[in-house]
Amino acid sequence: MRQRLIVIAGLLFAAGCTGLRMERTLRARPDDWPTFARTTGHSATSPGALSPPLARAWSEDIAAGTGNGSPVVVDSVVFVGNLRGDLYAFSASTGKQIGSIGLGDAIQGSPVIDGSVAYVALSNSRVSITAFDLFNGRALWRKSYGDVEVTPCLFRDRLYFGNTAGTFFCIEKATGDVRWKFEIPDNRTFKGIRSSPAADSATIVFGADDGTVYGLDADSGTVSWTFGTGAPVLASPLIVPGRVFVGNRHGEFFALDILTGRPVWKARTAGSIYANAVPAGSVIIVGNLSGEALGFSRSDGTLLWHTDLGGPINAGGAVAGRTVYIGTMKKQVFGLDPDNGAILWKTDAGGRIRTSPAAAFGRLFVTTDEHDLIAFREVK
Amino acid sequence: MKRLAPHLLPLLLLLLFLGASTADAQFFYFGRNKVQYTEFDWRVLKTDHFDIYYYTEMKELAERGAHFAEESYALLEQKFNHTVNVRVPLILYSSHIHFEQTNTTEGFIPEGVGGFFEFLKGRVVIPADGSVAEFRHVIRHELVHVFMTSKIGHVLSDHRKVGDRSPPLWFTEGLAEYWSTEWDGQGEMVMRDAVLNGSVVGLDDMDKIYGTFVMYKEGQNALGFLSRTFGEEKILLLMENFWKANSFSDDFKITIGKDYREFDEMWLYELKKQYYPLLAGHDAPSMAAVTVAREGFSAKPVVYEGDSVRTVYFIGNRTGYTGIYRKNLDEKDPEVTGEVVVQGEKTDEFESFHPFQSRIDVSADGRLAFVTKSGEHDALHIYDLRTDEVVQTFRFKELVSIGSTSWSPDCKQIVFSAINSAGDDDLYILTLATKELQRLTDDYYDDRDPAWSPRGDVIAFSSDRGPAGPRGVYNLFLYTISSGRIDYLTCDSASAGAPSWSKDSTKLAFTSELGGVKNIWVIDFTKNAPGAMRSMTRLTSFTTPAFDPAWTRSGDLVFGTFEKLSFQIREVKNVAKVLDTSSVVRPIDLYDKETPWEARTLAGVSEIKRLPYKGEYSLDVAESAISTDPVFGTVGGAIVALSDLLGNDQYYFLLYNTAESQADLLSSFNIAISHISMGQRTNYAYGIYRFTGRRYDLTVSDDYYYERVYGGYFAMSYPLSKFERIETSVSLSNSNRELLGDFVERRALLLSNSIAFVHDNSLWGPSGPLDGNAFSLTLAYTSDIQYSNVNYYSIIADYRNYLRLATRSAFASRLWLFYNDGKESRRFVMGGSWDLRGWPLWSLRGQKLWLTSQELRFPFIDQFAVRFPFGGISFWSIRGALFFDAGSAWDTQYTQTYGSLGGGLRMNLGGVLVLRYDIGKRIENNFTSLQNGLFTQFFFGWDF
C-alpha cells in the first residue's frame, strides 16, 4: 500500500515536469529564429513571407506567463521559456509538445538555441545561466552571475548579458567561464541592466537603468562609447548597419552612430518605450506604452506614420515579408503595413501580450498572459 | 458538535438578515441603522472601460466622472504598464450623505472616507463633494487600487505563485495618492507635523500608524522620495518583483538594493534636512499664539460678545460624541475644557456634525447658526444663546449637504453653501422670517465658506472658479448682493479660503496655502489707495496650519490650528499691531485672471451607452463543504450567496444533507432560500426552508430528538432613525418532532409573530461601549394553529446604560428581563463570561430569567510591546473591569438568586475579537455566601 502511494506521488510529481530531450539533432535552417529578435543585431525579420490575414493554427498551454523575450524557433521546433522557469518545446507545425523541463525560478528572456544546446538565463535563481543539451536532456553547465532578466547575446562563441545589479558579463559558451565583466559605475544610483544586448561586428550594445546606452568592445569589454539618454533604457537596442536604435522610459527614441555613440537623430513619443525597434526597409518601427506604433525614416528620423493600436505596446514586433506583426497589452495582434502603418490584419489573442512574436516556418508565434503559446498561419 | 433546534435555524437566518441592515452590533438585536432614506433612480453609463452607475439627478456629474475615469485609465495603463481586462463598475454618488446610504459595503461610512474600491466585485464607489478637482483625484486614487490589484494578481499568476498576498497598506494607499494627486497642503501639514514633532515613522514601523491618514501621506512622501532618488520606474519594478520576495522589505532590497531599514535612514534624514530649517523662520502654533482650547478635537470657532463676556463657540469632541462647545475666551487656563452646548451624535436631530466642512456663525443678537446631518439631508439649526435652546430648524428638500453659514448684519438672513442632488456646491441665502431660499450661484464651481460683510453689501467666499481651479486651487471672490456680480478678491496659485470680516468691514482675514501650509493672511481695505493694487499681509507664520479665523470685536483673531496630530483653538491678540510688524506683504495681482474654466465631460470617450440599471447579480459566496462528526456522522452541504451590483438585493441558498444511511438520503435534505431587500428604507427579507435531522435542545438537558420542519417567513425592519428601529416578523412552519429513545411524537403547525423596538446610541471603545445607552423590547407569540401542541408568548427586555466617568472610563449597567410562558415555551439560558460570570456556561436555564450587571471599565495598559530579534509584536488597549452580576432563571417557581463579583482584563485583537479574562467569587446559596476560593474564566467576546 505504502509503495503504491509513493508511486502515485511520484507520478503526480512527474506529471508537471515531463523532461525535455530531442529525438534528433537540430540543424540550422534559413528560416530559424534562434534567439530574441532573431539575430545578434535584433533585426526581428524573417527571411520568409507571412502575409495576412492569418488564422490560428494551434494553441498550447505553457502553464505560466512569459517575460520580455520571444519564442524561438529552430528546425521546426518552437522553444519558449516561461516565468515559472520551465523551458518548453513544441512542434512548430502541429503544436505537439515535445517536452518541458524546469530550470529555475523564472525565465524572463528568450532561450538561445545554438545547435543542440539551449542557453537559458534565469531570474531569482541560484543558477543564472544554464547550458542545456537538448539532445541528451541534461545540463552541460550551470553557473551564477546574479539575477539575469535579459536574453543573452550569443556572439562569436561567447555569451553577453547584464544582471539587475549592474554587472555586464562576457562568458565562454562552452564552459561558462567569465572572459571579462564590466561594472556600471558606482556613482550611479540606478544600476540595473534590463536591456538585452545586441552586437555588430565588434561592439556590444545595451541600455541600462542609469539612462545610458553602452557600447563595449566585444573582445576586451572596454568602453567604446556611452550615450546618456536622460531616462532608464529598458528596451533592447536594434543594430542595423552603422546605426543603433533604442528608446527610453521617457518616450524618447534615438538613432546613434554605432562607432561613436553620438546621436544621429532623436524623436519624442507620447509614451514610455519598453519595446525594441524593428527595421523594415528604410523604416524603423517602434511601439510605446501609450499604444502608438510609429514608423520613422531610418536616415533622418522623420515620423512617417503613427497608428494607435489601442493598448500599451510592451514588446517589439516581428517582420515577415511586407508586414510587421505587433502585439498589445489589450490582447490584440496587429499586422501593419510598414510603409504607412495601415492595419492589414488584427485578431484577439485572448490574453495580454508583453512578449515579442517570432515569425518562422510559415507561422507567427505569440505568447499571452493567459499562458498560451499560439501559432498563426496564413489563410490560403 | 451540537446543533440548535431546527425551528431556531430560520429564526437565526432571519435575525442574520436583519442584522445585515445594521452595523457594529454587539448582539444581533442592537446596533445603529444604516438608513436608505433616498430612493435613487439608477442608470448605467457605459464607456470604453467603465460601467458608471449614477442616478438621474447627477447626469452631468456622472459624465464628468466618465471623462475623469477614462482619462485616468489611459494614464494608469502606462504607469502600470498593464491593462485591466474587465470592465470596471464605478458607482457614483453626488454627495457624501448619499454615499453613506450605499449597500455596497456593510457598516457605516465615516465622513472622512472619500471613496473605496471593493475587492469582491471589483467595485469602485465614490461620492462627489462639490469639488471637480477632488472628484477627479478620488476617481484616480481608487483606479490606482484597481490597477494595482490587477497588476499584482497578474505578476503572481504569471509566475504561478499563490495570489494570497498583497503589498502593505502604506504602499497601496501611498501609491494611490502619489499617482493621483500632487503633493498638497494636507500632505505638507501631516509631514511637517510628524517630522518637527518627532512622530514620523519609517517604513519599518508603519504598523504604528496603520490605516491612518498620516500613513497615507507618509506612504505618498516615501514613494516620492524613492522616485526622485532611485527612479520612478522602481515603483513599477517593486510590483513586478513582488513574486520574488517573502516580504516587502526584501522586495525593496531586490529592487533598489536597500531594505526598509536602509531606505528609512536615507528618507528620514532627507525629511529632517527639508523641514528642520523651517524653524528658523516659523513657529509652532503653540509657541506663537495663545491657547484657547487644547483638549480633544476643537475647530471652527466663532466669538460672541454679549454682556461684556467674550465667549468662543466651536465644534468639539471630548468624549467621542461631536458637538458644539463654548468657553470663556478670557479664561486663562487652557486645560479648562468648556461646556457642551449642543450634544451631537446621540439624537436624530443632531445625527452628526461636519467638523471639517461646516463653519458655524453667531449673529449680533446672539443666535448661533450651525449644521448637522439630520435624517435624509443636512439641517440648518438656529440656537438662541440667551435661552440655550434650538429655536428654528430648516431642512431643504433640494439641498442634500450644507456647508458653512454666515449671518447678515441685520440678523434676518443667512448665507450658506450647499450641495444639491446634482452634486453642485453653490451659495444660497435663507430669509428666516419667510423661509424663502435664494440661490446666488448656479454652476459646477465649488463655492464655499461665505462670509457676509458687516456692512451688508457683499459676501466674500472661496471658490475654485479661478484659473487654477481644475488643479484644486481655491481663490477668494466677492459677491455683490445688489447686482449679483462676482469679482476676484485674490488670484493666486495657492489656495485661499475661510474668509472672515472684521467687525468694521475694513479687514478680511483668510487662510492661504502660500508657503506650503495654511496660514492666516489679512487684506486691509483701508490701506489700498483707489485704483492701486491690493495687497495681503501674512499674520501667522506657523510651521503647521491655521484654519477658520474669526474676529473679536476688539480686533483679535481666534482660529483653529493643527499640531501634534491634534486640532486646537488659539488666538492672536491685537491683529492690527501684529500686521504692522509683518514683513510678508504680497501684492494681489488680478490682471492675469482669466475667464472661468470649463469642466470637460465626455471628451475622449469613444463608446457611450446610457441604460437603465437592472440588477446585475454576481456571486458573493459559493462554498461547499463536507464535515464528519463523531456523533452526527458525515454532513455535506453548500451555501451560495448572490447580490446585485449595488448591494440592494441579496439571495442566499443553503443546501446540506444529514443522511446517515443511503435510505435517508432523500428525506435528509436541508434547504433554505432567502431574499433580502435593502434598497429602500424598509428592509425586508423572506424565504422558505426545510430542515431535518437529529437535534440537541440546548435548553433542555440531555434531550436529543429528530425533527422535520418546513415553512416560510417574512421579516421587516423599519429604521425610525439612525438610532431606532422597529422590527417585525412572521413565520409559519410545520414541525414534526420525535424524541429519541421513547419515540414520542409531537406535530405542530407553528405560527410565530414578533415585534421589537430597538434603540442604540452607544459609543464604543476598544472592548465595548463607553457612553450612551441601548434598549430593546421584543414581544412574540408562537402557537400551533393545527394541533394546539405549542402555545406560548415571549417578552424580552434588555436595557443597557453607559455612564461616562472620564474620557476612557465608564460605569456600565445592564438589566435583562426575559419571560416565556405557555405550552412548550422555550427556556432561556444563562451563565458564563457573557452574562452571569463565574457560573458555568449556560448552566442556568428557565422560561423566566432576570439579570443585572454592573461594571466599571477603565484603561489598564495602553500598549504592550515585545521585540524579538526577528521582529516585534504589540498589543494595544488592554482594558480593566470590576464587575458585579446578579440574576436567576426558573420555570414555574423561583428558587434562588445567583451572583458574582470580581475583576478582569480585556484585550482587543485587531478590532475583530476581544479576549476576556475574569477572576472573582461567585455569590452562592441564594446570595448568602461567597464562593470558597476564586473562579477564573477565559473567553472571547465584547463587553455588554
PDB file of N, CA and C in Angstrom, chain A residues 63-66 83-84 105-106 108 123-124 147 149 164 189-190 194 209 232 234 249 270-272 274 289-290 310-312 314 329-331 352 354 369 371, chain B residues 49 73 77-79 81-85 150-151 154-155 157-161 227-234 236-237 240-241 243-245 254-256:
ATOM      1  N   ALA A  63       1.561  26.990 -19.133  1.00  0.00           N
ATOM      2  CA  ALA A  63       1.493  26.901 -17.663  1.00  0.00           C
ATOM      3  C   ALA A  63       1.799  28.184 -16.903  1.00  0.00           C
ATOM      4  N   ALA A  64       2.429  29.151 -17.517  1.00  0.00           N
ATOM      5  CA  ALA A  64       2.730  30.407 -16.816  1.00  0.00           C
ATOM      6  C   ALA A  64       2.901  31.510 -17.851  1.00  0.00           C
ATOM      7  N   GLY A  65       3.103  32.730 -17.366  1.00  0.00           N
ATOM      8  CA  GLY A  65       3.290  33.849 -18.273  1.00  0.00           C
ATOM      9  C   GLY A  65       4.687  33.862 -18.874  1.00  0.00           C
ATOM     10  N   THR A  66       4.900  34.814 -19.767  1.00  0.00           N
ATOM     11  CA  THR A  66       6.210  34.948 -20.394  1.00  0.00           C
ATOM     12  C   THR A  66       6.725  36.360 -20.174  1.00  0.00           C
ATOM     13  N   LEU A  83       7.661  32.131 -17.003  1.00  0.00           N
ATOM     14  CA  LEU A  83       8.039  32.818 -15.767  1.00  0.00           C
ATOM     15  C   LEU A  83       8.005  31.896 -14.554  1.00  0.00           C
ATOM     16  N   ARG A  84       7.724  30.633 -14.776  1.00  0.00           N
ATOM     17  CA  ARG A  84       7.868  29.647 -13.703  1.00  0.00           C
ATOM     18  C   ARG A  84       9.209  28.930 -13.829  1.00  0.00           C
ATOM     19  N   ASP A 105      13.729  29.540 -11.306  1.00  0.00           N
ATOM     20  CA  ASP A 105      12.563  30.276 -10.832  1.00  0.00           C
ATOM     21  C   ASP A 105      11.787  30.978 -11.944  1.00  0.00           C
ATOM     22  N   ALA A 106      12.469  31.666 -12.843  1.00  0.00           N
ATOM     23  CA  ALA A 106      11.761  32.369 -13.914  1.00  0.00           C
ATOM     24  C   ALA A 106      12.695  32.606 -15.088  1.00  0.00           C
ATOM     25  N   GLN A 108      12.971  35.110 -17.862  1.00  0.00           N
ATOM     26  CA  GLN A 108      12.419  36.404 -18.286  1.00  0.00           C
ATOM     27  C   GLN A 108      12.634  36.632 -19.775  1.00  0.00           C
ATOM     28  N   SER A 123      16.055  34.141 -13.699  1.00  0.00           N
ATOM     29  CA  SER A 123      15.911  35.212 -12.718  1.00  0.00           C
ATOM     30  C   SER A 123      15.586  34.622 -11.359  1.00  0.00           C
ATOM     31  N   ASN A 124      16.121  35.251 -10.319  1.00  0.00           N
ATOM     32  CA  ASN A 124      15.787  34.879  -8.948  1.00  0.00           C
ATOM     33  C   ASN A 124      16.168  33.439  -8.609  1.00  0.00           C
ATOM     34  N   ASP A 147      21.219  38.062 -10.821  1.00  0.00           N
ATOM     35  CA  ASP A 147      19.851  37.966 -11.334  1.00  0.00           C
ATOM     36  C   ASP A 147      19.820  38.439 -12.788  1.00  0.00           C
ATOM     37  N   GLU A 149      17.779  39.058 -16.212  1.00  0.00           N
ATOM     38  CA  GLU A 149      16.412  39.193 -16.726  1.00  0.00           C
ATOM     39  C   GLU A 149      16.423  39.590 -18.197  1.00  0.00           C
ATOM     40  N   THR A 164      20.746  42.401 -12.936  1.00  0.00           N
ATOM     41  CA  THR A 164      19.970  43.511 -12.368  1.00  0.00           C
ATOM     42  C   THR A 164      20.771  44.328 -11.354  1.00  0.00           C
ATOM     43  N   THR A 189      23.021  55.801  -9.175  1.00  0.00           N
ATOM     44  CA  THR A 189      22.051  55.245  -8.226  1.00  0.00           C
ATOM     45  C   THR A 189      21.305  54.071  -8.840  1.00  0.00           C
ATOM     46  N   PHE A 190      21.031  54.177 -10.131  1.00  0.00           N
ATOM     47  CA  PHE A 190      20.240  53.143 -10.800  1.00  0.00           C
ATOM     48  C   PHE A 190      21.196  52.338 -11.665  1.00  0.00           C
ATOM     49  N   ARG A 194      18.416  45.758 -17.790  1.00  0.00           N
ATOM     50  CA  ARG A 194      17.234  45.001 -18.197  1.00  0.00           C
ATOM     51  C   ARG A 194      17.044  45.034 -19.698  1.00  0.00           C
ATOM     52  N   ASP A 209      19.547  50.936 -16.551  1.00  0.00           N
ATOM     53  CA  ASP A 209      18.627  51.753 -15.748  1.00  0.00           C
ATOM     54  C   ASP A 209      19.182  53.150 -15.488  1.00  0.00           C
ATOM     55  N   PRO A 232      15.861  55.885 -17.842  1.00  0.00           N
ATOM     56  CA  PRO A 232      16.236  54.472 -17.929  1.00  0.00           C
ATOM     57  C   PRO A 232      15.972  53.866 -19.306  1.00  0.00           C
ATOM     58  N   LEU A 234      15.220  50.578 -20.858  1.00  0.00           N
ATOM     59  CA  LEU A 234      14.768  49.219 -20.568  1.00  0.00           C
ATOM     60  C   LEU A 234      14.610  48.423 -21.860  1.00  0.00           C
ATOM     61  N   ARG A 249      12.615  55.352 -21.195  1.00  0.00           N
ATOM     62  CA  ARG A 249      11.371  55.338 -20.434  1.00  0.00           C
ATOM     63  C   ARG A 249      10.618  56.659 -20.532  1.00  0.00           C
ATOM     64  N   ALA A 270       4.850  59.733 -27.266  1.00  0.00           N
ATOM     65  CA  ALA A 270       3.903  60.057 -26.190  1.00  0.00           C
ATOM     66  C   ALA A 270       3.924  59.077 -25.029  1.00  0.00           C
ATOM     67  N   GLY A 271       4.699  58.020 -25.115  1.00  0.00           N
ATOM     68  CA  GLY A 271       4.669  57.042 -24.025  1.00  0.00           C
ATOM     69  C   GLY A 271       6.030  56.396 -23.834  1.00  0.00           C
ATOM     70  N   SER A 272       6.212  55.802 -22.644  1.00  0.00           N
ATOM     71  CA  SER A 272       7.471  55.113 -22.359  1.00  0.00           C
ATOM     72  C   SER A 272       7.734  54.032 -23.405  1.00  0.00           C
ATOM     73  N   TYR A 274       9.364  50.557 -23.985  1.00  0.00           N
ATOM     74  CA  TYR A 274       9.911  49.323 -23.436  1.00  0.00           C
ATOM     75  C   TYR A 274      10.270  48.364 -24.577  1.00  0.00           C
ATOM     76  N   LEU A 289       4.158  52.684 -24.690  1.00  0.00           N
ATOM     77  CA  LEU A 289       3.106  52.292 -23.748  1.00  0.00           C
ATOM     78  C   LEU A 289       1.820  53.076 -23.934  1.00  0.00           C
ATOM     79  N   SER A 290       1.859  54.146 -24.716  1.00  0.00           N
ATOM     80  CA  SER A 290       0.605  54.839 -24.986  1.00  0.00           C
ATOM     81  C   SER A 290      -0.159  54.167 -26.119  1.00  0.00           C
ATOM     82  N   GLY A 310      -4.387  51.023 -29.607  1.00  0.00           N
ATOM     83  CA  GLY A 310      -5.431  50.912 -28.589  1.00  0.00           C
ATOM     84  C   GLY A 310      -4.991  50.341 -27.255  1.00  0.00           C
ATOM     85  N   GLY A 311      -3.767  49.940 -27.120  1.00  0.00           N
ATOM     86  CA  GLY A 311      -3.309  49.395 -25.843  1.00  0.00           C
ATOM     87  C   GLY A 311      -1.803  49.441 -25.777  1.00  0.00           C
ATOM     88  N   PRO A 312      -1.248  49.444 -24.559  1.00  0.00           N
ATOM     89  CA  PRO A 312       0.205  49.559 -24.424  1.00  0.00           C
ATOM     90  C   PRO A 312       0.956  48.508 -25.240  1.00  0.00           C
ATOM     91  N   ASN A 314       4.300  46.662 -25.265  1.00  0.00           N
ATOM     92  CA  ASN A 314       5.357  46.359 -24.308  1.00  0.00           C
ATOM     93  C   ASN A 314       6.552  45.698 -24.977  1.00  0.00           C
ATOM     94  N   MET A 329      -0.961  44.991 -25.052  1.00  0.00           N
ATOM     95  CA  MET A 329      -1.470  44.536 -23.752  1.00  0.00           C
ATOM     96  C   MET A 329      -2.993  44.444 -23.772  1.00  0.00           C
ATOM     97  N   LYS A 330      -3.626  44.947 -24.817  1.00  0.00           N
ATOM     98  CA  LYS A 330      -5.079  44.811 -24.944  1.00  0.00           C
ATOM     99  C   LYS A 330      -5.439  43.539 -25.688  1.00  0.00           C
ATOM    100  N   LYS A 331      -4.544  42.574 -25.666  1.00  0.00           N
ATOM    101  CA  LYS A 331      -4.786  41.212 -26.153  1.00  0.00           C
ATOM    102  C   LYS A 331      -4.772  41.077 -27.676  1.00  0.00           C
ATOM    103  N   ARG A 352      -3.233  39.251 -22.609  1.00  0.00           N
ATOM    104  CA  ARG A 352      -2.308  40.365 -22.814  1.00  0.00           C
ATOM    105  C   ARG A 352      -1.017  39.856 -23.444  1.00  0.00           C
ATOM    106  N   ARG A 354       2.891  40.679 -23.816  1.00  0.00           N
ATOM    107  CA  ARG A 354       4.021  41.506 -23.371  1.00  0.00           C
ATOM    108  C   ARG A 354       5.334  40.939 -23.874  1.00  0.00           C
ATOM    109  N   ASP A 369      -0.569  36.303 -21.646  1.00  0.00           N
ATOM    110  CA  ASP A 369      -0.559  36.110 -20.192  1.00  0.00           C
ATOM    111  C   ASP A 369      -1.653  35.147 -19.742  1.00  0.00           C
ATOM    112  N   HIS A 371      -1.247  32.287 -20.527  1.00  0.00           N
ATOM    113  CA  HIS A 371      -0.376  31.109 -20.507  1.00  0.00           C
ATOM    114  C   HIS A 371      -0.500  30.283 -21.783  1.00  0.00           C
TER     115      HIS A 371
ATOM    116  N   HIS B  49     -14.151  51.584 -20.920  1.00  0.00           N
ATOM    117  CA  HIS B  49     -13.653  50.654 -19.909  1.00  0.00           C
ATOM    118  C   HIS B  49     -14.508  50.582 -18.647  1.00  0.00           C
ATOM    119  N   TYR B  73      -7.666  56.082 -16.727  1.00  0.00           N
ATOM    120  CA  TYR B  73      -7.356  54.750 -17.250  1.00  0.00           C
ATOM    121  C   TYR B  73      -6.189  54.833 -18.232  1.00  0.00           C
ATOM    122  N   GLU B  77      -2.701  53.045 -17.358  1.00  0.00           N
ATOM    123  CA  GLU B  77      -2.295  51.961 -18.249  1.00  0.00           C
ATOM    124  C   GLU B  77      -0.800  52.068 -18.527  1.00  0.00           C
ATOM    125  N   GLN B  78      -0.325  53.267 -18.675  1.00  0.00           N
ATOM    126  CA  GLN B  78       1.105  53.471 -18.929  1.00  0.00           C
ATOM    127  C   GLN B  78       1.921  53.372 -17.637  1.00  0.00           C
ATOM    128  N   LYS B  79       1.406  53.985 -16.578  1.00  0.00           N
ATOM    129  CA  LYS B  79       2.156  53.957 -15.314  1.00  0.00           C
ATOM    130  C   LYS B  79       2.397  52.519 -14.864  1.00  0.00           C
ATOM    131  N   ASN B  81       2.112  49.871 -16.852  1.00  0.00           N
ATOM    132  CA  ASN B  81       2.428  49.008 -17.991  1.00  0.00           C
ATOM    133  C   ASN B  81       1.532  47.773 -17.949  1.00  0.00           C
ATOM    134  N   HIS B  82       0.245  48.058 -17.903  1.00  0.00           N
ATOM    135  CA  HIS B  82      -0.706  46.988 -17.641  1.00  0.00           C
ATOM    136  C   HIS B  82      -2.085  47.439 -18.114  1.00  0.00           C
ATOM    137  N   THR B  83      -2.885  46.475 -18.477  1.00  0.00           N
ATOM    138  CA  THR B  83      -4.279  46.787 -18.785  1.00  0.00           C
ATOM    139  C   THR B  83      -5.182  45.995 -17.852  1.00  0.00           C
ATOM    140  N   VAL B  84      -6.309  46.582 -17.548  1.00  0.00           N
ATOM    141  CA  VAL B  84      -7.306  45.862 -16.756  1.00  0.00           C
ATOM    142  C   VAL B  84      -8.304  45.290 -17.748  1.00  0.00           C
ATOM    143  N   ASN B  85      -8.404  44.000 -17.761  1.00  0.00           N
ATOM    144  CA  ASN B  85      -9.147  43.360 -18.840  1.00  0.00           C
ATOM    145  C   ASN B  85     -10.619  43.128 -18.550  1.00  0.00           C
ATOM    146  N   SER B 150      -5.005  44.360 -10.006  1.00  0.00           N
ATOM    147  CA  SER B 150      -4.907  43.557 -11.232  1.00  0.00           C
ATOM    148  C   SER B 150      -3.450  43.255 -11.572  1.00  0.00           C
ATOM    149  N   LYS B 151      -2.605  44.258 -11.422  1.00  0.00           N
ATOM    150  CA  LYS B 151      -1.183  44.086 -11.770  1.00  0.00           C
ATOM    151  C   LYS B 151      -0.527  43.037 -10.861  1.00  0.00           C
ATOM    152  N   HIS B 154      -1.691  39.689 -11.642  1.00  0.00           N
ATOM    153  CA  HIS B 154      -1.108  39.264 -12.912  1.00  0.00           C
ATOM    154  C   HIS B 154       0.341  38.790 -12.710  1.00  0.00           C
ATOM    155  N   VAL B 155       1.106  39.554 -11.920  1.00  0.00           N
ATOM    156  CA  VAL B 155       2.507  39.179 -11.672  1.00  0.00           C
ATOM    157  C   VAL B 155       2.574  37.817 -10.980  1.00  0.00           C
ATOM    158  N   SER B 157       0.261  35.494 -10.915  1.00  0.00           N
ATOM    159  CA  SER B 157      -0.263  34.456 -11.817  1.00  0.00           C
ATOM    160  C   SER B 157       0.764  34.094 -12.887  1.00  0.00           C
ATOM    161  N   ASP B 158       1.437  35.096 -13.435  1.00  0.00           N
ATOM    162  CA  ASP B 158       2.451  34.844 -14.470  1.00  0.00           C
ATOM    163  C   ASP B 158       3.542  33.909 -13.964  1.00  0.00           C
ATOM    164  N   HIS B 159       3.878  34.068 -12.682  1.00  0.00           N
ATOM    165  CA  HIS B 159       4.942  33.246 -12.111  1.00  0.00           C
ATOM    166  C   HIS B 159       4.391  32.033 -11.375  1.00  0.00           C
ATOM    167  N   ARG B 160       3.109  31.823 -11.530  1.00  0.00           N
ATOM    168  CA  ARG B 160       2.438  30.682 -10.888  1.00  0.00           C
ATOM    169  C   ARG B 160       2.657  30.691  -9.384  1.00  0.00           C
ATOM    170  N   LYS B 161       2.557  31.872  -8.812  1.00  0.00           N
ATOM    171  CA  LYS B 161       2.638  31.988  -7.361  1.00  0.00           C
ATOM    172  C   LYS B 161       1.217  32.141  -6.810  1.00  0.00           C
ATOM    173  N   SER B 227      11.078  57.718  -5.795  1.00  0.00           N
ATOM    174  CA  SER B 227      11.031  58.052  -7.215  1.00  0.00           C
ATOM    175  C   SER B 227      12.130  59.039  -7.593  1.00  0.00           C
ATOM    176  N   ARG B 228      12.321  60.052  -6.740  1.00  0.00           N
ATOM    177  CA  ARG B 228      13.354  61.048  -7.021  1.00  0.00           C
ATOM    178  C   ARG B 228      14.754  60.458  -6.913  1.00  0.00           C
ATOM    179  N   THR B 229      14.923  59.560  -5.965  1.00  0.00           N
ATOM    180  CA  THR B 229      16.261  59.054  -5.678  1.00  0.00           C
ATOM    181  C   THR B 229      16.650  57.867  -6.546  1.00  0.00           C
ATOM    182  N   PHE B 230      15.698  56.988  -6.763  1.00  0.00           N
ATOM    183  CA  PHE B 230      16.034  55.749  -7.470  1.00  0.00           C
ATOM    184  C   PHE B 230      15.364  55.629  -8.842  1.00  0.00           C
ATOM    185  N   GLY B 231      14.463  56.538  -9.149  1.00  0.00           N
ATOM    186  CA  GLY B 231      13.772  56.480 -10.441  1.00  0.00           C
ATOM    187  C   GLY B 231      12.351  55.970 -10.271  1.00  0.00           C
ATOM    188  N   GLU B 232      11.421  56.620 -10.979  1.00  0.00           N
ATOM    189  CA  GLU B 232      10.015  56.253 -10.805  1.00  0.00           C
ATOM    190  C   GLU B 232       9.735  54.838 -11.291  1.00  0.00           C
ATOM    191  N   GLU B 233      10.563  54.378 -12.240  1.00  0.00           N
ATOM    192  CA  GLU B 233      10.305  53.020 -12.747  1.00  0.00           C
ATOM    193  C   GLU B 233      10.503  51.969 -11.661  1.00  0.00           C
ATOM    194  N   LYS B 234      11.197  52.353 -10.566  1.00  0.00           N
ATOM    195  CA  LYS B 234      11.402  51.385  -9.483  1.00  0.00           C
ATOM    196  C   LYS B 234      10.084  51.074  -8.775  1.00  0.00           C
ATOM    197  N   LEU B 236       7.220  50.703 -10.304  1.00  0.00           N
ATOM    198  CA  LEU B 236       6.661  49.622 -11.126  1.00  0.00           C
ATOM    199  C   LEU B 236       7.447  48.327 -10.905  1.00  0.00           C
ATOM    200  N   LEU B 237       8.743  48.488 -10.774  1.00  0.00           N
ATOM    201  CA  LEU B 237       9.589  47.303 -10.596  1.00  0.00           C
ATOM    202  C   LEU B 237       9.315  46.622  -9.240  1.00  0.00           C
ATOM    203  N   GLU B 240       6.606  44.455 -10.046  1.00  0.00           N
ATOM    204  CA  GLU B 240       6.977  43.349 -10.937  1.00  0.00           C
ATOM    205  C   GLU B 240       7.909  42.354 -10.240  1.00  0.00           C
ATOM    206  N   ASN B 241       8.611  42.808  -9.199  1.00  0.00           N
ATOM    207  CA  ASN B 241       9.458  41.899  -8.423  1.00  0.00           C
ATOM    208  C   ASN B 241       8.733  41.291  -7.229  1.00  0.00           C
ATOM    209  N   TRP B 243       6.786  38.958  -6.789  1.00  0.00           N
ATOM    210  CA  TRP B 243       6.767  37.491  -6.686  1.00  0.00           C
ATOM    211  C   TRP B 243       8.061  36.934  -6.108  1.00  0.00           C
ATOM    212  N   LYS B 244       9.127  37.723  -6.151  1.00  0.00           N
ATOM    213  CA  LYS B 244      10.437  37.197  -5.754  1.00  0.00           C
ATOM    214  C   LYS B 244      10.640  37.160  -4.245  1.00  0.00           C
ATOM    215  N   ALA B 245       9.931  38.025  -3.530  1.00  0.00           N
ATOM    216  CA  ALA B 245      10.304  38.265  -2.132  1.00  0.00           C
ATOM    217  C   ALA B 245       9.272  37.720  -1.164  1.00  0.00           C
ATOM    218  N   ILE B 254      15.675  43.821  -3.234  1.00  0.00           N
ATOM    219  CA  ILE B 254      15.874  43.295  -4.592  1.00  0.00           C
ATOM    220  C   ILE B 254      15.792  44.415  -5.619  1.00  0.00           C
ATOM    221  N   THR B 255      14.867  45.341  -5.403  1.00  0.00           N
ATOM    222  CA  THR B 255      14.562  46.333  -6.437  1.00  0.00           C
ATOM    223  C   THR B 255      15.492  47.539  -6.405  1.00  0.00           C
ATOM    224  N   ILE B 256      15.765  48.059  -5.217  1.00  0.00           N
ATOM    225  CA  ILE B 256      16.599  49.269  -5.157  1.00  0.00           C
ATOM    226  C   ILE B 256      17.904  49.027  -4.393  1.00  0.00           C
TER     227      ILE B 256
END
